[in-house]
CSV table of C-alpha atoms and ligand atoms in Angstrom, one decimal:
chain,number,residue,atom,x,y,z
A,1,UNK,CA,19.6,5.5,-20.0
A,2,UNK,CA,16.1,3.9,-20.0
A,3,UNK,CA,15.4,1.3,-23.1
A,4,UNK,CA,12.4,-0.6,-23.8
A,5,UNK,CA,9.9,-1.2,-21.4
A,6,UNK,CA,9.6,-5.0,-20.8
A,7,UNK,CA,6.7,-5.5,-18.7
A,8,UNK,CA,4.6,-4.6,-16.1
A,9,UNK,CA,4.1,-6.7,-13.4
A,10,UNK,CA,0.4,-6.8,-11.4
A,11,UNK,CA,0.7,-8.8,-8.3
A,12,UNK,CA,-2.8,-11.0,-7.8
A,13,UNK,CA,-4.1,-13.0,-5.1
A,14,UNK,CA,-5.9,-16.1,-7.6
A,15,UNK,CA,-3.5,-16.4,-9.9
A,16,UNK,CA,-5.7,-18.9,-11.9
A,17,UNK,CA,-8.7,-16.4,-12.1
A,18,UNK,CA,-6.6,-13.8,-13.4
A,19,UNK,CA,-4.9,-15.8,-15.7
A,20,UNK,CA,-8.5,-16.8,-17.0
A,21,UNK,CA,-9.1,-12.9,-17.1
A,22,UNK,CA,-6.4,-12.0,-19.6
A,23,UNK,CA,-7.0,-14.8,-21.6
A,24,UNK,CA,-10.8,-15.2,-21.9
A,25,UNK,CA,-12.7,-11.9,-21.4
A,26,UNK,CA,-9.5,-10.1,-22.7
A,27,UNK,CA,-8.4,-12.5,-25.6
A,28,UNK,CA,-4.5,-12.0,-24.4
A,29,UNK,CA,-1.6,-15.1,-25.1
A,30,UNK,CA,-0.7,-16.3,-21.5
A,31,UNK,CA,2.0,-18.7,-20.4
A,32,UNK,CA,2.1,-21.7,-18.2
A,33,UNK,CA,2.3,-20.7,-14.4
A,34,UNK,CA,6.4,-20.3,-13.9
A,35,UNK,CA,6.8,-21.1,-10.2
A,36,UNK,CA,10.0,-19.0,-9.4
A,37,UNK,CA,11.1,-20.0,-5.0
A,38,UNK,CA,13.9,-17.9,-5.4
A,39,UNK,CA,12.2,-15.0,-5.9
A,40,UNK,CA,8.8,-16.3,-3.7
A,41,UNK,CA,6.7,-15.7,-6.6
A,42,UNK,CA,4.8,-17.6,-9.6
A,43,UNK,CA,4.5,-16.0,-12.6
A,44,UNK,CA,2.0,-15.7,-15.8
A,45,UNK,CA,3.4,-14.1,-18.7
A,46,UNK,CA,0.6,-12.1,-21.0
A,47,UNK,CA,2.9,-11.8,-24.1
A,48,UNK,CA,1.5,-8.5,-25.9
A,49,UNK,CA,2.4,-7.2,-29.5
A,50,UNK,CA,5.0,-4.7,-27.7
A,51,UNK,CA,5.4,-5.7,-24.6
A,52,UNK,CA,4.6,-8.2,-21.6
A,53,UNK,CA,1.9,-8.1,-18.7
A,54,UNK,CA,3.3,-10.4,-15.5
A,55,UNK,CA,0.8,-11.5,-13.1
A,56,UNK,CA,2.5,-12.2,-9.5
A,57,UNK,CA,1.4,-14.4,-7.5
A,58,UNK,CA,2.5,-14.9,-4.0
A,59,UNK,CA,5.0,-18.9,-3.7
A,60,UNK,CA,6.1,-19.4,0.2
A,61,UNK,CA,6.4,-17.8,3.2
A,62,UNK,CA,8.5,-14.9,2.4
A,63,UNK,CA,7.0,-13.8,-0.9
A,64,UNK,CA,8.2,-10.0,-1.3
A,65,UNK,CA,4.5,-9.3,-3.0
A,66,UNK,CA,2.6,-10.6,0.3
A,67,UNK,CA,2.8,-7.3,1.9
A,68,UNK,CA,1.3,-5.6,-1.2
A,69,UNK,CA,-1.2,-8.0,-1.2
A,70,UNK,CA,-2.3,-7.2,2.4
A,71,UNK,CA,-2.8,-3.0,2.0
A,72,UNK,CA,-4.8,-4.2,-1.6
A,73,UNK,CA,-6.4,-7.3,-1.3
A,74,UNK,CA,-7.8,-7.0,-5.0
A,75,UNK,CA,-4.4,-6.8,-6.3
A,76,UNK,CA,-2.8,-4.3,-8.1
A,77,UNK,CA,-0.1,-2.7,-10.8
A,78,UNK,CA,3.3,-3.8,-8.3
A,79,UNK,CA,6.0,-2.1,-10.5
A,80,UNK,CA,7.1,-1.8,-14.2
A,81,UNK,CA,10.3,-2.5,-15.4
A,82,UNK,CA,12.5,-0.5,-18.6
A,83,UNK,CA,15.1,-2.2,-20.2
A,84,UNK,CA,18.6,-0.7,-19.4
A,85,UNK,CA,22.1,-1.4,-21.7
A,86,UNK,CA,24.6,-1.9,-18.7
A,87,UNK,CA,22.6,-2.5,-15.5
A,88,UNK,CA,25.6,-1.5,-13.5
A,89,UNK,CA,26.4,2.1,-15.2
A,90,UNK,CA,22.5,2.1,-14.2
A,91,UNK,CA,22.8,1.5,-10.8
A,92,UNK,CA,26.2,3.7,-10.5
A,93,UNK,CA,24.4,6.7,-11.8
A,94,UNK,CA,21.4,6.2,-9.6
A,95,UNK,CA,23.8,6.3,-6.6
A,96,UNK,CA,25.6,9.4,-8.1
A,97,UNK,CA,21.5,10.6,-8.5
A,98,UNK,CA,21.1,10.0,-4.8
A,99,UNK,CA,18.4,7.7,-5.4
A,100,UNK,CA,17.9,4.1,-3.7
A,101,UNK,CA,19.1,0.8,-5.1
A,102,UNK,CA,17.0,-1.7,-3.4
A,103,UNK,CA,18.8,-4.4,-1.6
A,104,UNK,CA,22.9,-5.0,-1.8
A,105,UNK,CA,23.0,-3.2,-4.8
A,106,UNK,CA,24.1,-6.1,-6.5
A,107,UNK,CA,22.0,-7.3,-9.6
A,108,UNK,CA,20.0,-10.5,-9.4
A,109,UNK,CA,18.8,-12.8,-11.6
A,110,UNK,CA,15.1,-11.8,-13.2
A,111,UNK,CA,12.5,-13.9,-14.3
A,112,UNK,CA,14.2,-13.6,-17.7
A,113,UNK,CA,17.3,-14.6,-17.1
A,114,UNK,CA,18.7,-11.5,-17.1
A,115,UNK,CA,20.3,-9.1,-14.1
A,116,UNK,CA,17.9,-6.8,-12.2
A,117,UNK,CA,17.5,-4.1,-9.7
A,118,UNK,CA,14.7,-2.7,-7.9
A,119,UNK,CA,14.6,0.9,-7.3
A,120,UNK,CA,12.5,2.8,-4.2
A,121,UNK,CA,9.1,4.2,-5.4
A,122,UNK,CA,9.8,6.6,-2.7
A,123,UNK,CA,12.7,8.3,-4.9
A,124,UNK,CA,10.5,7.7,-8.1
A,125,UNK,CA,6.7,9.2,-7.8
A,126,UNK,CA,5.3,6.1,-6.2
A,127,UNK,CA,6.4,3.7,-8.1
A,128,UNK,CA,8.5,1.0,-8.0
A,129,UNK,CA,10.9,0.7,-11.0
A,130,UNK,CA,12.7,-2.5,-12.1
A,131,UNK,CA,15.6,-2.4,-14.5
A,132,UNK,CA,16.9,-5.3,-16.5
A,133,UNK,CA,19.7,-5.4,-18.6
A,134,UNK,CA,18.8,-5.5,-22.2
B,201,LIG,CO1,9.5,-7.7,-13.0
């Protein structure tokens, strides 16, 4: 089921510093800051030769990251996400699995365009796994 993986996403607190982090002391390609309300976050894409980094930073007062940001200040990997063919065949099976589809179940719209669900790190060693239709 799993494809590619397409990025992994660390949610910051200075989105500027760590922006100047990937692309200075670690010679990375970074975006422009993508402000996305809908999804209460901004965004830096570090475009890699195989994959992308995201760097999260918190945009409003119900940003889902702010929570993560309180229990580690410094910031921190928030989750990865693997490219999936049909994102509903993915989310059926997960049911079937007994596993947890965050939210209505329904896909929503990623930062890519793309549809998305977010699965429970409970039901997956920790860690909480994005899935984006290829
Ligand atoms: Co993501």
């Amino acid at each position: 089921m799993l494809g590619r993986l397409n990025h992994i996403a660390i949610a910051v607190a200075d989105l500027d510093a760590s922006t100047a982090l990937y692309r200075d002391t670690l010679g990375a390609e970074v975006s422009e800051p993508d402000a996305l309300p809908e999804h209460g976050v901004t965004v830096v894409f570090v475009k890699l030769p195989n994959t992308k980094v995201e760097l999260l930073a918190p945009l409003g007062d119900n940003s889902p990251i702010a929570a993560f940001l309180e229990r580690n200040p410094a910031g921190g990997i928030h989750h990865i996400c693997y490219e999936v063919e049909d994102i509903f065949a993915a989310r059926d099976r997960m049911l079937a699995e007994g596993r947890r589809v965050l939210g209505s179940g329904e896909p929503k719209t990623g930062a890519h365009g793309k549809p998305v669900l977010f699965l429970h790190p409970k039901d997956f060693g920790g860690t909480l796994i994005e899935l984006e239709q290829a």
